[in-house]
Amino acid sequence: MSTATELLSAIKDVGTDPTRGGYSRHGFDHAELELREWFTAEAGKRGLDVEVDRNGNIWAWWGAPGPDALVTGSHLDSVPGGGAFDGPLGVVSALAAVDVLQAKEFKPGRPLALMVFAEEEGGRFGVPCLGSRLLAGVTSAETALALKDRDGDTFADAVKAAGLDPARIGRDDEALSRIGKFVELHVEQGRGLIDIGSAVGVATSILAHGRWRFRFTGQGNHAGATPMTTRHDPMLPASQLVLSARWAASGVDGARATVGRIEPIPGGTNVIASSVDVWLDARGPNDGRTRTVVERITAAARQAARDEGCEVTVTEESYGDTVHFDSALREELADALGGKVPGLPTGAGHDAGILAAHVPTAMLFVRNPTGISHAPAEHAEADDCEAGVAALAKVLEKLAG
Ligand code: HGY
Ligand code: MN
Ligand code: MN
C-alpha cells in the first residue's frame, strides 16, 4: 500500500530539467516513456490489466474491461519546466485509491479503469489533450499525425517509435463507449482552495481556451549594416502581439491571454529576423468573450505587421469552448464526500474537459498552497494529497460499488 506522496517520490528524478528547473516530460519522449513503464509496473502490482489504446492512452483495468466503466486518471506529461503535481498527482492518487479499496477488500461492482492520457499538455506537438481529443474524435488522425515537434519529428514518428501503428491513430468509439463515468483528480492550478480553506474541491467549469500561431515574415538582414529606415523586422509586430495580449485580455472580464513562446528565424544576436513564430494562449468565461479578445489581438498584430512592411499568417491550432461539468455527477461526488466539498471553476484545461462532451465527467481538486502551476513552485502538501486520495477512494467506492 502506498501513499500518493510515496508514489510521487518514486518518480521524482524522472524528467528533471536542469536548465528550466522542474520537469520536462513530453508525449512519448524518453522521460514520459519511462513514466509509462513505471505506471504499468505499479498497475501490474495491483493486479490491474494494462492495455494501450490505438492513440497511446493507457487503460489499467480492475476486472474485465467492459461497458459503463467507472474511469479515473490523468496524465504524466508536463509543460516545459513544469511542476511535479500537474498530471502525476491524478495518476498516483488513482493508484493509491486502489490500494485503499483493496486493503478493505472492496470489489468493484462494475468495470473500473485507471487511465493515463497521451500528450495532455501539448508540450511536444502543440495540441493540448491530444490523446483524449483523438479518442473522442475531436482532433482528426490526419491533423495529429502531421504535427511536428521542435526537432521536426512528427507525431506519426513518435507513436511508431513507441510501438503504436500510425495507421490506427484516430477516433476510437469502441474505447470511448466503455466509459460510463470519468473522474479526474488534479492539483488545483490557482488559489481557490486556499481562499476557501479546504483540502479538496470539486470542479464546476473550465474556461473556454485555445491556441493560435502567428507567423510574421519580413526581411532578414544585417543588424549593423541595415539603416533603421529600411527595415522590415518581424520582431516588431511580434512584440506588438505580446503587448496586445495583455491589453486586450485585461479589457474583457474574466479573460486571459498569454504569449509564452516566441521563435525567431534564424535567431542570431546580430541578425534581423526573417520570420518570427509567436504562440497565443487565450481563454475566457465563454466563447464570445474569448473570440473577442483574440479578434482584438489579431487586429492589432495585423496592423503592426502592415506598419512594418511585414506579412502575417494566423493559424488556430486548438480550441475548446467552456466546459460545465455534469451536475448530477457532481452531486454524486458531493454525496460520496458527505456533502461538505466546495465547488470551484478552473482556468486550466484537462482531459476531463474533452471527455465532458461525451460522457458524464467530474474533477476533484487538491489544494495547492502556492497557487502556482506550470512552474517548479507548484505544490501540494502530503496531508492534502492524502485527503485527495481518501476522497477519490470514497468516490470510486460509491460509484463502482
Ligand atoms: O493548458 C492547460 O490549461 C492545461 O494545463 N493543459
Ligand atoms: Mn497543465
Ligand atoms: Mn494537467
GROMACS .gro file of C-alpha atoms and ligand atoms in nm:
model
  409
    1MET     CA    1   0.000   0.000   0.000
    2SER     CA    2   0.148   0.335  -0.100
    3THR     CA    3   0.053   0.692  -0.033
    4ALA     CA    4   0.036   0.948  -0.313
    5THR     CA    5   0.345   1.116  -0.172
    6GLU     CA    6   0.542   0.790  -0.171
    7LEU     CA    7   0.442   0.720  -0.531
    8LEU     CA    8   0.534   1.073  -0.639
    9SER     CA    9   0.873   1.041  -0.471
   10ALA     CA   10   0.933   0.720  -0.669
   11ILE     CA   11   0.929   0.925  -0.993
   12LYS     CA   12   1.079   1.249  -0.861
   13ASP     CA   13   1.401   1.205  -1.061
   14VAL     CA   14   1.237   1.123  -1.395
   15GLY     CA   15   1.249   1.406  -1.650
   16THR     CA   16   1.403   1.672  -1.426
   17ASP     CA   17   1.507   1.975  -1.631
   18PRO     CA   18   1.839   2.126  -1.511
   19THR     CA   19   1.807   2.422  -1.748
   20ARG     CA   20   1.448   2.528  -1.677
   21GLY     CA   21   1.406   2.377  -1.332
   22GLY     CA   22   1.113   2.149  -1.263
   23TYR     CA   23   1.022   1.876  -1.510
   24SER     CA   24   1.016   1.842  -1.887
   25ARG     CA   25   0.830   1.523  -1.971
   26HIS     CA   26   0.660   1.534  -2.311
   27GLY     CA   27   0.444   1.300  -2.516
   28PHE     CA   28   0.635   0.979  -2.591
   29ASP     CA   29   0.974   1.131  -2.512
   30HIS     CA   30   1.226   0.937  -2.307
   31ALA     CA   31   1.106   1.070  -1.970
   32GLU     CA   32   0.739   1.014  -2.039
   33LEU     CA   33   0.803   0.666  -2.174
   34GLU     CA   34   0.988   0.590  -1.851
   35LEU     CA   35   0.689   0.713  -1.651
   36ARG     CA   36   0.456   0.499  -1.864
   37GLU     CA   37   0.666   0.193  -1.785
   38TRP     CA   38   0.660   0.283  -1.414
   39PHE     CA   39   0.282   0.324  -1.415
   40THR     CA   40   0.237  -0.007  -1.600
   41ALA     CA   41   0.450  -0.186  -1.338
   42GLU     CA   42   0.262  -0.021  -1.050
   43ALA     CA   43  -0.070  -0.117  -1.206
   44GLY     CA   44   0.051  -0.473  -1.250
   45LYS     CA   45   0.148  -0.490  -0.881
   46ARG     CA   46  -0.217  -0.415  -0.803
   47GLY     CA   47  -0.348  -0.685  -1.033
   48LEU     CA   48  -0.474  -0.437  -1.292
   49ASP     CA   49  -0.472  -0.545  -1.657
   50VAL     CA   50  -0.295  -0.283  -1.867
   51GLU     CA   51  -0.363  -0.208  -2.231
   52VAL     CA   52  -0.263   0.086  -2.452
   53ASP     CA   53  -0.529   0.205  -2.693
   54ARG     CA   54  -0.466   0.299  -3.053
   55ASN     CA   55  -0.393   0.660  -2.958
   56GLY     CA   56  -0.141   0.582  -2.688
   57ASN     CA   57  -0.371   0.627  -2.388
   58ILE     CA   58  -0.308   0.369  -2.116
   59TRP     CA   59  -0.602   0.183  -1.956
   60ALA     CA   60  -0.537  -0.023  -1.639
   61TRP     CA   61  -0.845  -0.239  -1.571
   62TRP     CA   62  -0.956  -0.359  -1.230
   63GLY     CA   63  -1.165  -0.651  -1.350
   64ALA     CA   64  -1.268  -0.725  -1.705
   65PRO     CA   65  -1.291  -0.429  -1.944
   66GLY     CA   66  -1.648  -0.356  -2.020
   67PRO     CA   67  -1.917  -0.102  -2.094
   68ASP     CA   68  -2.031   0.155  -1.844
   69ALA     CA   69  -1.695   0.151  -1.670
   70LEU     CA   70  -1.601   0.393  -1.397
   71VAL     CA   71  -1.276   0.551  -1.515
   72THR     CA   72  -1.032   0.775  -1.330
   73GLY     CA   73  -0.692   0.908  -1.427
   74SER     CA   74  -0.496   1.200  -1.566
   75HIS     CA   75  -0.165   1.249  -1.748
   76LEU     CA   76   0.209   1.204  -1.686
   77ASP     CA   77   0.347   1.454  -1.936
   78SER     CA   78   0.434   1.809  -1.831
   79VAL     CA   79   0.484   2.154  -1.974
   80PRO     CA   80   0.849   2.251  -2.025
   81GLY     CA   81   0.990   2.318  -1.677
   82GLY     CA   82   0.664   2.212  -1.515
   83GLY     CA   83   0.580   2.118  -1.159
   84ALA     CA   84   0.572   1.771  -1.002
   85PHE     CA   85   0.197   1.750  -0.947
   86ASP     CA   86   0.014   1.866  -1.263
   87GLY     CA   87  -0.091   1.531  -1.407
   88PRO     CA   88   0.105   1.283  -1.195
   89LEU     CA   89  -0.094   1.366  -0.880
   90GLY     CA   90  -0.409   1.239  -1.050
   91VAL     CA   91  -0.233   0.923  -1.166
   92VAL     CA   92  -0.064   0.836  -0.834
   93SER     CA   93  -0.381   0.921  -0.642
   94ALA     CA   94  -0.572   0.670  -0.855
   95LEU     CA   95  -0.314   0.402  -0.771
   96ALA     CA   96  -0.322   0.496  -0.401
   97ALA     CA   97  -0.703   0.492  -0.403
   98VAL     CA   98  -0.693   0.137  -0.543
   99ASP     CA   99  -0.463   0.048  -0.252
  100VAL     CA  100  -0.714   0.190  -0.004
  101LEU     CA  101  -1.000  -0.006  -0.161
  102GLN     CA  102  -0.807  -0.331  -0.197
  103ALA     CA  103  -0.694  -0.306   0.166
  104LYS     CA  104  -1.061  -0.313   0.270
  105GLU     CA  105  -1.126  -0.597   0.025
  106PHE     CA  106  -1.359  -0.384  -0.185
  107LYS     CA  107  -1.469  -0.549  -0.506
  108PRO     CA  108  -1.588  -0.319  -0.787
  109GLY     CA  109  -1.946  -0.386  -0.892
  110ARG     CA  110  -1.873  -0.253  -1.243
  111PRO     CA  111  -1.566  -0.234  -1.466
  112LEU     CA  112  -1.317   0.014  -1.322
  113ALA     CA  113  -1.016   0.155  -1.506
  114LEU     CA  114  -0.727   0.389  -1.433
  115MET     CA  115  -0.617   0.595  -1.735
  116VAL     CA  116  -0.308   0.784  -1.841
  117PHE     CA  117  -0.377   1.014  -2.135
  118ALA     CA  118  -0.119   1.090  -2.403
  119GLU     CA  119   0.030   1.439  -2.458
  120GLU     CA  120  -0.215   1.632  -2.236
  121GLU     CA  121  -0.002   1.946  -2.225
  122GLY     CA  122   0.076   1.957  -2.595
  123GLY     CA  123   0.431   2.034  -2.481
  124ARG     CA  124   0.583   1.843  -2.771
  125PHE     CA  125   0.327   1.853  -3.052
  126GLY     CA  126   0.142   2.175  -2.966
  127VAL     CA  127  -0.214   2.046  -2.931
  128PRO     CA  128  -0.331   2.004  -2.569
  129CYS     CA  129  -0.518   1.688  -2.462
  130LEU     CA  130  -0.411   1.520  -2.785
  131GLY     CA  131  -0.476   1.167  -2.654
  132SER     CA  132  -0.830   1.241  -2.535
  133ARG     CA  133  -0.902   1.454  -2.842
  134LEU     CA  134  -0.804   1.165  -3.069
  135LEU     CA  135  -1.002   0.915  -2.857
  136ALA     CA  136  -1.314   1.130  -2.885
  137GLY     CA  137  -1.260   1.230  -3.248
  138VAL     CA  138  -1.216   1.599  -3.161
  139THR     CA  139  -0.883   1.606  -3.345
  140SER     CA  140  -0.851   1.406  -3.667
  141ALA     CA  141  -0.585   1.144  -3.721
  142GLU     CA  142  -0.466   1.336  -4.027
  143THR     CA  143  -0.410   1.655  -3.825
  144ALA     CA  144  -0.240   1.472  -3.539
  145LEU     CA  145  -0.006   1.259  -3.749
  146ALA     CA  146   0.132   1.565  -3.926
  147LEU     CA  147   0.206   1.758  -3.604
  148LYS     CA  148   0.577   1.821  -3.562
  149ASP     CA  149   0.793   1.876  -3.256
  150ARG     CA  150   1.083   2.121  -3.230
  151ASP     CA  151   1.318   1.864  -3.385
  152GLY     CA  152   1.092   1.815  -3.686
  153ASP     CA  153   0.978   1.468  -3.575
  154THR     CA  154   0.611   1.406  -3.648
  155PHE     CA  155   0.353   1.261  -3.411
  156ALA     CA  156   0.345   0.966  -3.651
  157ASP     CA  157   0.720   0.916  -3.592
  158ALA     CA  158   0.674   0.939  -3.216
  159VAL     CA  159   0.385   0.691  -3.188
  160LYS     CA  160   0.566   0.449  -3.420
  161ALA     CA  161   0.878   0.469  -3.201
  162ALA     CA  162   0.652   0.399  -2.903
  163GLY     CA  163   0.528   0.079  -3.068
  164LEU     CA  164   0.194   0.209  -3.198
  165ASP     CA  165   0.061   0.187  -3.552
  166PRO     CA  166   0.018   0.536  -3.704
  167ALA     CA  167  -0.243   0.388  -3.939
  168ARG     CA  168  -0.467   0.310  -3.638
  169ILE     CA  169  -0.448   0.658  -3.481
  170GLY     CA  170  -0.787   0.823  -3.466
  171ARG     CA  171  -1.135   0.826  -3.318
  172ASP     CA  172  -1.195   0.518  -3.103
  173ASP     CA  173  -1.569   0.483  -3.044
  174GLU     CA  174  -1.530   0.133  -2.907
  175ALA     CA  175  -1.290   0.250  -2.633
  176LEU     CA  176  -1.489   0.568  -2.566
  177SER     CA  177  -1.811   0.370  -2.532
  178ARG     CA  178  -1.657   0.175  -2.243
  179ILE     CA  179  -1.651   0.489  -2.025
  180GLY     CA  180  -1.969   0.521  -1.819
  181LYS     CA  181  -1.835   0.799  -1.593
  182PHE     CA  182  -1.498   0.969  -1.574
  183VAL     CA  183  -1.349   1.133  -1.264
  184GLU     CA  184  -1.011   1.311  -1.276
  185LEU     CA  185  -0.822   1.418  -0.965
  186HIS     CA  186  -0.586   1.711  -1.024
  187VAL     CA  187  -0.376   1.952  -0.824
  188GLU     CA  188  -0.555   2.285  -0.820
  189GLN     CA  189  -0.392   2.539  -1.051
  190GLY     CA  190  -0.485   2.853  -0.864
  191ARG     CA  191  -0.570   2.979  -0.516
  192GLY     CA  192  -0.934   2.875  -0.489
  193LEU     CA  193  -0.895   2.609  -0.221
  194ILE     CA  194  -0.651   2.826  -0.026
  195ASP     CA  195  -0.910   3.103  -0.008
  196ILE     CA  196  -1.193   2.858   0.071
  197GLY     CA  197  -0.980   2.675   0.329
  198SER     CA  198  -1.046   2.325   0.201
  199ALA     CA  199  -0.802   2.046   0.108
  200VAL     CA  200  -1.031   1.913  -0.164
  201GLY     CA  201  -1.282   2.063  -0.405
  202VAL     CA  202  -1.500   1.962  -0.700
  203ALA     CA  203  -1.471   2.136  -1.039
  204THR     CA  204  -1.767   2.330  -1.170
  205SER     CA  205  -1.634   2.458  -1.505
  206ILE     CA  206  -1.333   2.511  -1.732
  207LEU     CA  207  -1.266   2.835  -1.922
  208ALA     CA  208  -1.302   2.830  -2.299
  209HIS     CA  209  -0.949   2.826  -2.435
  210GLY     CA  210  -0.747   2.797  -2.749
  211ARG     CA  211  -0.404   2.836  -2.905
  212TRP     CA  212  -0.315   3.038  -3.215
  213ARG     CA  213   0.015   3.052  -3.403
  214PHE     CA  214   0.110   3.390  -3.559
  215ARG     CA  215   0.385   3.374  -3.824
  216PHE     CA  216   0.534   3.717  -3.905
  217THR     CA  217   0.762   3.738  -4.209
  218GLY     CA  218   0.986   4.031  -4.304
  219GLN     CA  219   1.332   4.082  -4.446
  220GLY     CA  220   1.621   3.909  -4.277
  221ASN     CA  221   1.925   4.134  -4.276
  222HIS     CA  222   2.239   4.254  -4.101
  223ALA     CA  223   2.191   4.417  -3.762
  224GLY     CA  224   2.465   4.668  -3.820
  225ALA     CA  225   2.458   4.736  -4.190
  226THR     CA  226   2.082   4.796  -4.221
  227PRO     CA  227   1.961   5.154  -4.157
  228MET     CA  228   1.659   5.180  -3.925
  229THR     CA  229   1.456   5.345  -4.202
  230THR     CA  230   1.481   5.049  -4.442
  231ARG     CA  231   1.394   4.760  -4.213
  232HIS     CA  232   1.108   4.509  -4.228
  233ASP     CA  233   1.169   4.346  -3.894
  234PRO     CA  234   0.906   4.083  -3.795
  235MET     CA  235   1.011   4.118  -3.432
  236LEU     CA  236   0.822   4.450  -3.420
  237PRO     CA  237   0.471   4.310  -3.490
  238ALA     CA  238   0.565   4.009  -3.275
  239SER     CA  239   0.633   4.247  -2.989
  240GLN     CA  240   0.303   4.425  -3.054
  241LEU     CA  241   0.127   4.089  -3.027
  242VAL     CA  242   0.279   4.030  -2.683
  243LEU     CA  243   0.169   4.372  -2.559
  244SER     CA  244  -0.176   4.341  -2.718
  245ALA     CA  245  -0.237   4.010  -2.541
  246ARG     CA  246  -0.204   4.186  -2.205
  247TRP     CA  247  -0.405   4.492  -2.312
  248ALA     CA  248  -0.689   4.304  -2.485
  249ALA     CA  249  -0.741   4.040  -2.215
  250SER     CA  250  -0.725   4.298  -1.934
  251GLY     CA  251  -1.014   4.475  -2.104
  252VAL     CA  252  -1.251   4.173  -2.105
  253ASP     CA  253  -1.386   4.047  -1.774
  254GLY     CA  254  -1.253   3.701  -1.687
  255ALA     CA  255  -1.037   3.671  -1.999
  256ARG     CA  256  -0.672   3.566  -2.004
  257ALA     CA  257  -0.418   3.589  -2.287
  258THR     CA  258  -0.058   3.482  -2.279
  259VAL     CA  259   0.244   3.466  -2.506
  260GLY     CA  260   0.494   3.223  -2.358
  261ARG     CA  261   0.670   3.109  -2.671
  262ILE     CA  262   0.842   3.313  -2.945
  263GLU     CA  263   1.069   3.156  -3.208
  264PRO     CA  264   1.261   3.394  -3.439
  265ILE     CA  265   1.429   3.258  -3.750
  266PRO     CA  266   1.729   3.248  -3.770
  267GLY     CA  267   1.765   3.368  -3.408
  268GLY     CA  268   2.106   3.538  -3.428
  269THR     CA  269   2.202   3.823  -3.197
  270ASN     CA  270   2.341   4.028  -3.486
  271VAL     CA  271   2.066   3.930  -3.730
  272ILE     CA  272   1.735   4.098  -3.815
  273ALA     CA  273   1.495   3.804  -3.813
  274SER     CA  274   1.341   3.695  -4.141
  275SER     CA  275   1.043   3.545  -3.962
  276VAL     CA  276   0.905   3.508  -3.611
  277ASP     CA  277   0.656   3.250  -3.486
  278VAL     CA  278   0.453   3.359  -3.183
  279TRP     CA  279   0.201   3.140  -2.999
  280LEU     CA  280  -0.101   3.295  -2.827
  281ASP     CA  281  -0.291   3.114  -2.550
  282ALA     CA  282  -0.624   3.288  -2.493
  283ARG     CA  283  -0.907   3.192  -2.256
  284GLY     CA  284  -1.234   3.330  -2.134
  285PRO     CA  285  -1.555   3.257  -1.942
  286ASN     CA  286  -1.737   3.190  -2.270
  287ASP     CA  287  -1.681   3.156  -2.640
  288GLY     CA  288  -1.787   3.509  -2.723
  289ARG     CA  289  -1.550   3.685  -2.486
  290THR     CA  290  -1.262   3.459  -2.581
  291ARG     CA  291  -1.315   3.520  -2.951
  292THR     CA  292  -1.345   3.895  -2.889
  293VAL     CA  293  -1.008   3.903  -2.716
  294VAL     CA  294  -0.845   3.704  -2.997
  295GLU     CA  295  -1.001   3.928  -3.263
  296ARG     CA  296  -0.870   4.241  -3.093
  297ILE     CA  297  -0.523   4.096  -3.056
  298THR     CA  298  -0.523   3.975  -3.416
  299ALA     CA  299  -0.631   4.316  -3.548
  300ALA     CA  300  -0.351   4.488  -3.358
  301ALA     CA  301  -0.096   4.234  -3.481
  302ARG     CA  302  -0.210   4.270  -3.842
  303GLN     CA  303  -0.188   4.650  -3.822
  304ALA     CA  304   0.159   4.630  -3.669
  305ALA     CA  305   0.268   4.395  -3.949
  306ARG     CA  306   0.140   4.641  -4.212
  307ASP     CA  307   0.318   4.931  -4.043
  308GLU     CA  308   0.646   4.739  -4.061
  309GLY     CA  309   0.601   4.612  -4.414
  310CYS     CA  310   0.572   4.253  -4.290
  311GLU     CA  311   0.329   3.970  -4.366
  312VAL     CA  312   0.142   3.766  -4.104
  313THR     CA  313  -0.047   3.437  -4.109
  314VAL     CA  314  -0.264   3.324  -3.818
  315THR     CA  315  -0.341   2.955  -3.754
  316GLU     CA  316  -0.586   2.831  -3.490
  317GLU     CA  317  -0.407   2.525  -3.351
  318SER     CA  318  -0.666   2.420  -3.094
  319TYR     CA  319  -0.985   2.548  -2.937
  320GLY     CA  320  -1.234   2.425  -2.679
  321ASP     CA  321  -1.549   2.602  -2.558
  322THR     CA  322  -1.635   2.648  -2.192
  323VAL     CA  323  -1.690   2.321  -2.006
  324HIS     CA  324  -1.967   2.292  -1.748
  325PHE     CA  325  -1.927   1.965  -1.560
  326ASP     CA  326  -2.218   1.723  -1.524
  327SER     CA  327  -2.424   1.848  -1.230
  328ALA     CA  328  -2.571   1.506  -1.148
  329LEU     CA  329  -2.224   1.354  -1.122
  330ARG     CA  330  -2.107   1.649  -0.915
  331GLU     CA  331  -2.395   1.576  -0.678
  332GLU     CA  332  -2.289   1.211  -0.661
  333LEU     CA  333  -1.938   1.318  -0.569
  334ALA     CA  334  -2.067   1.559  -0.308
  335ASP     CA  335  -2.283   1.278  -0.162
  336ALA     CA  336  -1.987   1.041  -0.154
  337LEU     CA  337  -1.789   1.309   0.028
  338GLY     CA  338  -2.054   1.386   0.285
  339GLY     CA  339  -2.182   1.693   0.109
  340LYS     CA  340  -1.919   1.925   0.251
  341VAL     CA  341  -1.696   1.972  -0.053
  342PRO     CA  342  -1.675   2.312  -0.223
  343GLY     CA  343  -1.722   2.359  -0.598
  344LEU     CA  344  -1.486   2.584  -0.791
  345PRO     CA  345  -1.407   2.675  -1.154
  346THR     CA  346  -1.072   2.633  -1.320
  347GLY     CA  347  -0.882   2.826  -1.583
  348ALA     CA  348  -0.680   2.516  -1.672
  349GLY     CA  349  -0.775   2.268  -1.940
  350HIS     CA  350  -0.792   1.894  -1.875
  351ASP     CA  351  -0.866   1.566  -2.050
  352ALA     CA  352  -1.180   1.565  -1.835
  353GLY     CA  353  -1.277   1.880  -2.025
  354ILE     CA  354  -1.255   1.696  -2.356
  355LEU     CA  355  -1.444   1.391  -2.231
  356ALA     CA  356  -1.716   1.606  -2.071
  357ALA     CA  357  -1.883   1.648  -2.411
  358HIS     CA  358  -1.910   1.271  -2.448
  359VAL     CA  359  -1.957   1.110  -2.104
  360PRO     CA  360  -2.057   1.228  -1.753
  361THR     CA  361  -1.734   1.376  -1.618
  362ALA     CA  362  -1.620   1.529  -1.292
  363MET     CA  363  -1.297   1.655  -1.137
  364LEU     CA  364  -1.161   1.658  -0.785
  365PHE     CA  365  -0.906   1.929  -0.698
  366VAL     CA  366  -0.640   1.909  -0.428
  367ARG     CA  367  -0.520   2.229  -0.261
  368ASN     CA  368  -0.201   2.384  -0.394
  369PRO     CA  369  -0.056   2.611  -0.121
  370THR     CA  370   0.141   2.821  -0.368
  371GLY     CA  371  -0.146   2.856  -0.615
  372ILE     CA  372   0.124   2.835  -0.882
  373SER     CA  373   0.127   2.579  -1.163
  374HIS     CA  374   0.320   2.516  -1.486
  375ALA     CA  375   0.627   2.613  -1.282
  376PRO     CA  376   0.854   2.436  -1.029
  377ALA     CA  377   0.682   2.617  -0.740
  378GLU     CA  378   0.366   2.409  -0.793
  379HIS     CA  379   0.298   2.215  -0.474
  380ALA     CA  380   0.058   2.003  -0.270
  381GLU     CA  381   0.119   1.914   0.094
  382ALA     CA  382   0.132   1.543   0.186
  383ASP     CA  383  -0.174   1.571   0.412
  384ASP     CA  384  -0.376   1.734   0.134
  385CYS     CA  385  -0.260   1.469  -0.112
  386GLU     CA  386  -0.386   1.203   0.127
  387ALA     CA  387  -0.713   1.388   0.166
  388GLY     CA  388  -0.740   1.375  -0.211
  389VAL     CA  389  -0.673   1.000  -0.217
  390ALA     CA  390  -0.931   0.940   0.056
  391ALA     CA  391  -1.185   1.147  -0.138
  392LEU     CA  392  -1.113   0.966  -0.463
  393ALA     CA  393  -1.137   0.626  -0.289
  394LYS     CA  394  -1.478   0.722  -0.144
  395VAL     CA  395  -1.596   0.837  -0.487
  396LEU     CA  396  -1.477   0.519  -0.658
  397GLU     CA  397  -1.631   0.302  -0.386
  398LYS     CA  398  -1.965   0.480  -0.414
  399LEU     CA  399  -1.975   0.496  -0.795
  400ALA     CA  400  -1.837   0.145  -0.857
  401GLY     CA  401  -1.985  -0.024  -0.553
  402HGY     O1  402  -0.303   2.446  -2.057
  402HGY     C1  403  -0.375   2.397  -1.974
  402HGY     O2  404  -0.464   2.462  -1.925
  402HGY     C2  405  -0.355   2.256  -1.926
  402HGY     O3  406  -0.263   2.256  -1.824
  402HGY     N1  407  -0.317   2.169  -2.033
  403MN      MN  408  -0.106   2.158  -1.716
  404MN      MN  409  -0.292   1.881  -1.604
   0.00000   0.00000   0.00000
